């Protein structure tokens, strides 16, 4: 089998999954804050933590409702989607009311503003989320979480230049936080034309710039599997295609795959690269270890490409 001379075609664009998980986990935000110095501050912190516990509990309840209804729907006895949506919104509104009440008493509480913004973001009310995050930024201009979250919102709104600026500022303020480099790297990779205009560089420099940021993120968080796969996906965008680096990136991800399912997904990517290089035996060896039904179609497609062309009559 001859190697392909075409650019390597990524199976999944990072852009398709970009805005799913760009907020810093709230637990990290809370853990990184200084402890209050006085008794009244300690009481406020206890109240805030109770608020976070309520938020977590409600989201756990909602997740369970959705999972349970999916199982019932498979048996055609599930709740009507509109009714479930109303039930979910009513339950979540309890959290929103609790945040509003807390901030009415403690309007300068930065982490509560950030959390309230995340609450609105979760229910796709981006303008309200932005209002809370911008208020947090007014209260704490050097808070990287606020800069990051506003950057995410700008990205959702299509204001990519502002997203670049905010993600970049977050990384500048917290140079030891991998998430901010990852977010900026992903945004640059996902919007190459916008990135070239914003950074005043040639489009050919975009993927290398993205990869350098992914490298920084991985150095800070080397055991993060999703970060490793994002970096490996970006490696597929090199032109000309850097196959050796791509194989190394996916093998790095394979080494830290948290489950057999994720490992099989990585093997699909590795097999595609080997097939692209004309290395049929290596591709087949990887595919022989892929058994999950969710990968069956991709596996079959690669195997078809490995078959020799029919002999000419």
Short mmCIF file of C-alpha atoms in Angstrom, two decimals:
data_model
loop_
_atom_site.label_atom_id
_atom_site.label_comp_id
_atom_site.label_asym_id
_atom_site.label_seq_id
_atom_site.Cartn_x
_atom_site.Cartn_y
_atom_site.Cartn_z
CA UNK A 1 0.00 0.00 0.00
CA UNK A 2 1.46 3.37 -1.06
CA UNK A 3 1.45 6.38 1.27
CA UNK A 4 -1.10 9.07 0.48
CA UNK A 5 0.16 12.35 -0.96
CA UNK A 6 -2.93 14.24 0.22
CA UNK A 7 -3.02 16.37 3.41
CA UNK A 8 -4.09 14.35 6.42
CA UNK A 9 -7.89 14.72 6.93
CA UNK A 10 -8.81 15.10 10.63
CA UNK A 11 -11.79 12.99 11.71
CA UNK A 12 -12.98 15.53 14.26
CA UNK A 13 -12.52 19.28 14.27
CA UNK A 14 -11.56 20.68 17.65
CA UNK A 15 -13.87 23.56 16.80
CA UNK A 16 -16.84 21.19 17.07
CA UNK A 17 -16.10 20.54 20.74
CA UNK A 18 -14.41 23.81 21.64
CA UNK A 19 -16.89 25.61 23.85
CA UNK A 20 -18.05 22.58 25.80
CA UNK A 21 -15.63 22.81 28.72
CA UNK A 22 -13.72 26.05 28.90
CA UNK A 23 -14.76 27.22 32.36
CA UNK A 24 -12.36 26.62 35.21
CA UNK A 25 -13.97 24.03 37.54
CA UNK A 26 -15.50 25.94 40.41
CA UNK A 27 -13.82 23.71 42.98
CA UNK A 28 -10.45 24.92 41.73
CA UNK A 29 -11.58 28.53 41.98
CA UNK A 30 -12.71 28.07 45.58
CA UNK A 31 -9.61 26.14 46.58
CA UNK A 32 -7.35 28.86 45.26
CA UNK A 33 -8.86 31.66 47.32
CA UNK A 34 -7.38 32.93 50.57
CA UNK A 35 -9.19 32.06 53.78
CA UNK A 36 -11.19 34.87 55.43
CA UNK A 37 -9.41 36.64 58.27
CA UNK A 38 -12.33 37.44 60.57
CA UNK A 39 -15.41 35.76 62.01
CA UNK A 40 -17.90 37.56 59.79
CA UNK A 41 -15.84 36.61 56.75
CA UNK A 42 -15.81 32.99 57.89
CA UNK A 43 -19.60 33.02 58.17
CA UNK A 44 -19.91 34.41 54.66
CA UNK A 45 -17.60 31.68 53.37
CA UNK A 46 -19.65 28.97 55.06
CA UNK A 47 -22.77 30.41 53.49
CA UNK A 48 -21.07 30.51 50.10
CA UNK A 49 -19.95 26.89 50.37
CA UNK A 50 -23.49 25.87 51.28
CA UNK A 51 -24.61 27.67 48.14
CA UNK A 52 -22.10 25.70 46.07
CA UNK A 53 -23.29 22.47 47.68
CA UNK A 54 -26.86 23.35 46.71
CA UNK A 55 -25.71 24.06 43.16
CA UNK A 56 -23.95 20.68 42.98
CA UNK A 57 -26.92 18.81 44.44
CA UNK A 58 -29.42 20.38 42.07
CA UNK A 59 -27.25 19.62 39.07
CA UNK A 60 -26.82 16.03 40.26
CA UNK A 61 -30.61 15.74 40.61
CA UNK A 62 -31.17 17.15 37.13
CA UNK A 63 -28.57 14.82 35.62
CA UNK A 64 -30.29 11.85 37.28
CA UNK A 65 -33.70 12.94 35.96
CA UNK A 66 -32.33 13.15 32.44
CA UNK A 67 -30.61 9.76 32.65
CA UNK A 68 -33.68 8.09 34.14
CA UNK A 69 -35.99 9.61 31.57
CA UNK A 70 -33.73 8.46 28.75
CA UNK A 71 -34.04 4.88 30.02
CA UNK A 72 -37.82 5.23 30.32
CA UNK A 73 -38.07 6.82 26.89
CA UNK A 74 -36.35 3.76 25.43
CA UNK A 75 -39.33 1.78 26.78
CA UNK A 76 -41.74 4.45 25.47
CA UNK A 77 -42.85 5.42 28.98
CA UNK A 78 -40.70 8.52 29.45
CA UNK A 79 -41.86 11.99 30.42
CA UNK A 80 -42.72 14.35 27.58
CA UNK A 81 -39.56 16.37 26.71
CA UNK A 82 -41.35 19.68 27.19
CA UNK A 83 -42.55 18.62 30.64
CA UNK A 84 -39.08 17.44 31.62
CA UNK A 85 -37.57 20.70 30.39
CA UNK A 86 -40.02 22.67 32.54
CA UNK A 87 -39.26 20.46 35.55
CA UNK A 88 -35.51 20.98 35.05
CA UNK A 89 -35.85 24.74 34.67
CA UNK A 90 -37.97 25.00 37.80
CA UNK A 91 -35.40 23.02 39.77
CA UNK A 92 -32.50 25.08 38.44
CA UNK A 93 -34.35 28.30 39.22
CA UNK A 94 -33.94 27.46 42.92
CA UNK A 95 -30.19 27.77 42.45
CA UNK A 96 -30.53 31.03 40.56
CA UNK A 97 -32.70 32.48 43.31
CA UNK A 98 -30.17 31.38 45.94
CA UNK A 99 -27.31 33.08 44.09
CA UNK A 100 -29.35 36.26 43.67
CA UNK A 101 -30.22 36.33 47.37
CA UNK A 102 -26.60 35.75 48.40
CA UNK A 103 -25.32 38.52 46.15
CA UNK A 104 -28.03 40.87 47.37
CA UNK A 105 -26.42 40.52 50.80
CA UNK A 106 -22.80 40.28 49.63
CA UNK A 107 -22.59 42.18 46.35
CA UNK A 108 -18.79 42.29 46.35
CA UNK A 109 -18.26 38.53 46.57
CA UNK A 110 -16.18 37.79 43.45
CA UNK A 111 -16.43 33.99 43.47
CA UNK A 112 -20.20 34.15 43.85
CA UNK A 113 -20.35 36.45 40.81
CA UNK A 114 -18.25 33.95 38.87
CA UNK A 115 -20.41 31.04 39.98
CA UNK A 116 -23.64 32.91 39.21
CA UNK A 117 -22.30 33.65 35.74
CA UNK A 118 -21.55 29.96 35.26
CA UNK A 119 -25.11 29.16 36.34
CA UNK A 120 -26.44 31.40 33.55
CA UNK A 121 -23.95 29.96 31.07
CA UNK A 122 -25.16 26.44 31.87
CA UNK A 123 -28.71 27.40 30.92
CA UNK A 124 -27.46 29.25 27.82
CA UNK A 125 -28.31 32.76 29.01
CA UNK A 126 -25.00 34.19 27.84
CA UNK A 127 -25.84 37.88 28.23
CA UNK A 128 -26.71 37.36 31.90
CA UNK A 129 -23.58 35.27 32.39
CA UNK A 130 -21.48 38.05 30.85
CA UNK A 131 -23.05 40.62 33.18
CA UNK A 132 -21.99 38.63 36.24
CA UNK A 133 -18.48 37.92 34.96
CA UNK A 134 -17.93 41.55 34.00
CA UNK A 135 -19.04 42.62 37.47
CA UNK A 136 -16.54 40.13 38.91
CA UNK A 137 -13.85 41.66 36.71
CA UNK A 138 -14.73 45.15 37.95
CA UNK A 139 -14.32 43.89 41.51
CA UNK A 140 -11.12 41.95 40.76
CA UNK A 141 -9.41 43.20 37.57
CA UNK A 142 -6.62 40.63 37.86
CA UNK A 143 -8.84 37.59 38.32
CA UNK A 144 -7.90 35.14 35.53
CA UNK A 145 -11.12 33.14 35.89
CA UNK A 146 -13.21 36.18 35.00
CA UNK A 147 -11.03 36.92 31.96
CA UNK A 148 -11.26 33.29 30.85
CA UNK A 149 -15.02 33.02 31.24
CA UNK A 150 -15.68 36.29 29.43
CA UNK A 151 -13.41 35.03 26.67
CA UNK A 152 -15.54 31.91 26.39
CA UNK A 153 -18.68 34.01 26.12
CA UNK A 154 -17.18 36.22 23.43
CA UNK A 155 -16.23 33.09 21.51
CA UNK A 156 -19.81 31.82 21.68
CA UNK A 157 -21.00 35.18 20.37
CA UNK A 158 -18.58 35.04 17.46
CA UNK A 159 -16.47 37.93 18.76
CA UNK A 160 -13.27 36.01 18.22
CA UNK A 161 -10.80 38.90 18.54
CA UNK A 162 -12.17 39.68 22.01
CA UNK A 163 -11.96 35.99 22.88
CA UNK A 164 -8.27 35.99 21.89
CA UNK A 165 -7.65 39.05 24.05
CA UNK A 166 -9.41 37.66 27.11
CA UNK A 167 -7.92 34.16 26.91
CA UNK A 168 -4.49 35.69 26.42
CA UNK A 169 -4.93 37.90 29.48
CA UNK A 170 -6.04 34.92 31.58
CA UNK A 171 -2.88 33.03 30.58
CA UNK A 172 -0.76 36.09 31.37
CA UNK A 173 -2.30 36.42 34.83
CA UNK A 174 -2.06 32.71 35.67
CA UNK A 175 0.95 31.30 33.79
CA UNK A 176 0.88 28.09 35.83
CA UNK A 177 -2.71 27.20 34.88
CA UNK A 178 -2.79 24.79 31.92
CA UNK A 179 -6.43 25.48 31.07
CA UNK A 180 -5.77 29.01 29.85
CA UNK A 181 -3.04 27.95 27.42
CA UNK A 182 -5.29 25.14 26.24
CA UNK A 183 -8.20 27.47 25.61
CA UNK A 184 -6.08 29.93 23.66
CA UNK A 185 -4.41 27.13 21.67
CA UNK A 186 -7.77 25.65 20.75
CA UNK A 187 -9.25 28.99 19.74
CA UNK A 188 -6.25 29.79 17.53
CA UNK A 189 -6.46 26.38 15.87
CA UNK A 190 -10.22 26.67 15.40
CA UNK A 191 -10.22 30.16 13.87
CA UNK A 192 -7.01 30.39 11.80
CA UNK A 193 -8.05 33.37 9.66
CA UNK A 194 -9.14 35.38 12.70
CA UNK A 195 -5.94 34.41 14.50
CA UNK A 196 -3.76 35.49 11.58
CA UNK A 197 -5.45 38.90 11.55
CA UNK A 198 -5.34 39.32 15.32
CA UNK A 199 -1.70 38.32 15.77
CA UNK A 200 -0.57 39.85 12.45
CA UNK A 201 1.06 36.63 11.31
CA UNK A 202 0.87 34.47 8.21
CA UNK A 203 -1.74 31.73 8.18
CA UNK A 204 1.04 29.14 7.87
CA UNK A 205 2.19 30.13 11.36
CA UNK A 206 -1.15 29.42 13.01
CA UNK A 207 -0.83 25.68 13.65
CA UNK A 208 2.74 26.00 15.01
CA UNK A 209 1.55 28.79 17.33
CA UNK A 210 -1.32 26.63 18.53
CA UNK A 211 0.96 23.63 19.06
CA UNK A 212 3.41 25.70 21.10
CA UNK A 213 0.59 26.72 23.45
CA UNK A 214 -0.59 23.12 23.71
CA UNK A 215 2.99 22.17 24.60
CA UNK A 216 2.95 24.67 27.48
CA UNK A 217 -0.40 23.37 28.68
CA UNK A 218 0.74 19.74 28.57
CA UNK A 219 3.91 20.54 30.48
CA UNK A 220 1.72 21.92 33.28
CA UNK A 221 -0.87 19.11 33.16
CA UNK A 222 0.79 16.03 31.62
CA UNK A 223 -1.79 13.50 32.88
CA UNK A 224 -4.82 15.27 31.38
CA UNK A 225 -6.17 12.92 28.72
CA UNK A 226 -8.56 15.35 27.01
CA UNK A 227 -5.78 17.94 26.82
CA UNK A 228 -3.51 15.31 25.26
CA UNK A 229 -6.13 14.42 22.65
CA UNK A 230 -6.78 18.10 21.84
CA UNK A 231 -3.05 18.57 21.29
CA UNK A 232 -2.92 15.45 19.12
CA UNK A 233 -5.87 16.66 17.04
CA UNK A 234 -4.09 19.96 16.45
CA UNK A 235 -1.01 18.04 15.33
CA UNK A 236 -3.09 16.63 12.46
CA UNK A 237 -3.34 20.15 11.03
CA UNK A 238 0.34 20.54 10.20
CA UNK A 239 1.14 21.25 6.55
CA UNK A 240 3.04 19.41 5.28
CA UNK A 241 1.72 16.72 7.57
CA UNK A 242 4.22 15.86 10.33
CA UNK A 243 3.38 12.19 10.69
CA UNK A 244 6.11 11.35 13.21
CA UNK A 245 5.00 14.12 15.57
CA UNK A 246 1.34 13.15 15.13
CA UNK A 247 2.05 9.51 15.98
CA UNK A 248 4.04 10.60 19.03
CA UNK A 249 1.19 12.86 20.19
CA UNK A 250 -1.43 10.13 19.86
CA UNK A 251 0.82 7.57 21.56
CA UNK A 252 1.25 10.04 24.44
CA UNK A 253 -2.54 10.20 24.69
CA UNK A 254 -2.83 6.41 24.52
CA UNK A 255 -0.43 6.06 27.44
CA UNK A 256 -2.76 8.04 29.73
CA UNK A 257 -6.15 6.91 28.39
CA UNK A 258 -8.42 6.57 31.45
CA UNK A 259 -10.42 3.62 30.13
CA UNK A 260 -10.39 0.95 27.41
CA UNK A 261 -13.06 2.89 25.49
CA UNK A 262 -10.91 6.02 25.27
CA UNK A 263 -7.89 3.89 24.39
CA UNK A 264 -9.75 2.37 21.45
CA UNK A 265 -10.69 5.84 20.22
CA UNK A 266 -7.01 6.78 20.21
CA UNK A 267 -6.15 3.60 18.30
CA UNK A 268 -8.60 4.66 15.60
CA UNK A 269 -6.62 7.89 15.13
CA UNK A 270 -3.31 6.03 15.13
CA UNK A 271 -4.62 3.53 12.59
CA UNK A 272 -5.77 6.34 10.30
CA UNK A 273 -2.30 7.86 10.36
CA UNK A 274 -0.61 4.54 9.60
CA UNK A 275 -3.09 3.93 6.78
CA UNK A 276 -2.36 7.40 5.42
CA UNK A 277 1.36 6.51 5.42
CA UNK A 278 0.72 3.24 3.60
CA UNK A 279 1.62 1.17 6.67
CA UNK A 280 -1.20 -1.36 6.35
CA UNK A 281 0.14 -3.94 8.80
CA UNK A 282 0.55 -1.37 11.58
CA UNK A 283 -2.95 -0.02 10.94
CA UNK A 284 -4.52 -3.49 11.01
CA UNK A 285 -2.69 -4.38 14.23
CA UNK A 286 -4.17 -1.33 15.93
CA UNK A 287 -7.66 -1.97 14.56
CA UNK A 288 -7.54 -5.57 15.81
CA UNK A 289 -7.65 -4.08 19.32
CA UNK A 290 -10.76 -1.96 18.59
CA UNK A 291 -13.99 -3.72 19.62
CA UNK A 292 -16.37 -0.98 20.81
CA UNK A 293 -19.48 -0.71 18.63
CA UNK A 294 -19.30 3.09 18.62
CA UNK A 295 -16.09 2.83 16.58
CA UNK A 296 -17.32 0.09 14.24
CA UNK A 297 -18.09 2.40 11.31
CA UNK A 298 -14.77 4.23 11.55
CA UNK A 299 -12.90 0.94 11.86
CA UNK A 300 -14.67 -0.49 8.81
CA UNK A 301 -13.90 2.63 6.80
CA UNK A 302 -10.18 2.40 7.53
CA UNK A 303 -10.11 -1.32 6.74
CA UNK A 304 -11.76 -0.64 3.36
CA UNK A 305 -9.04 1.87 2.53
CA UNK A 306 -6.41 -0.74 3.40
CA UNK A 307 -7.74 -3.18 0.82
CA UNK A 308 -5.65 -3.35 -2.37
CA UNK A 309 -7.29 -1.85 -5.45
CA UNK A 310 -8.96 -4.37 -7.77
CA UNK A 311 -6.72 -5.76 -10.45
CA UNK A 312 -7.12 -4.23 -13.87
CA UNK A 313 -8.66 -6.60 -16.42
#
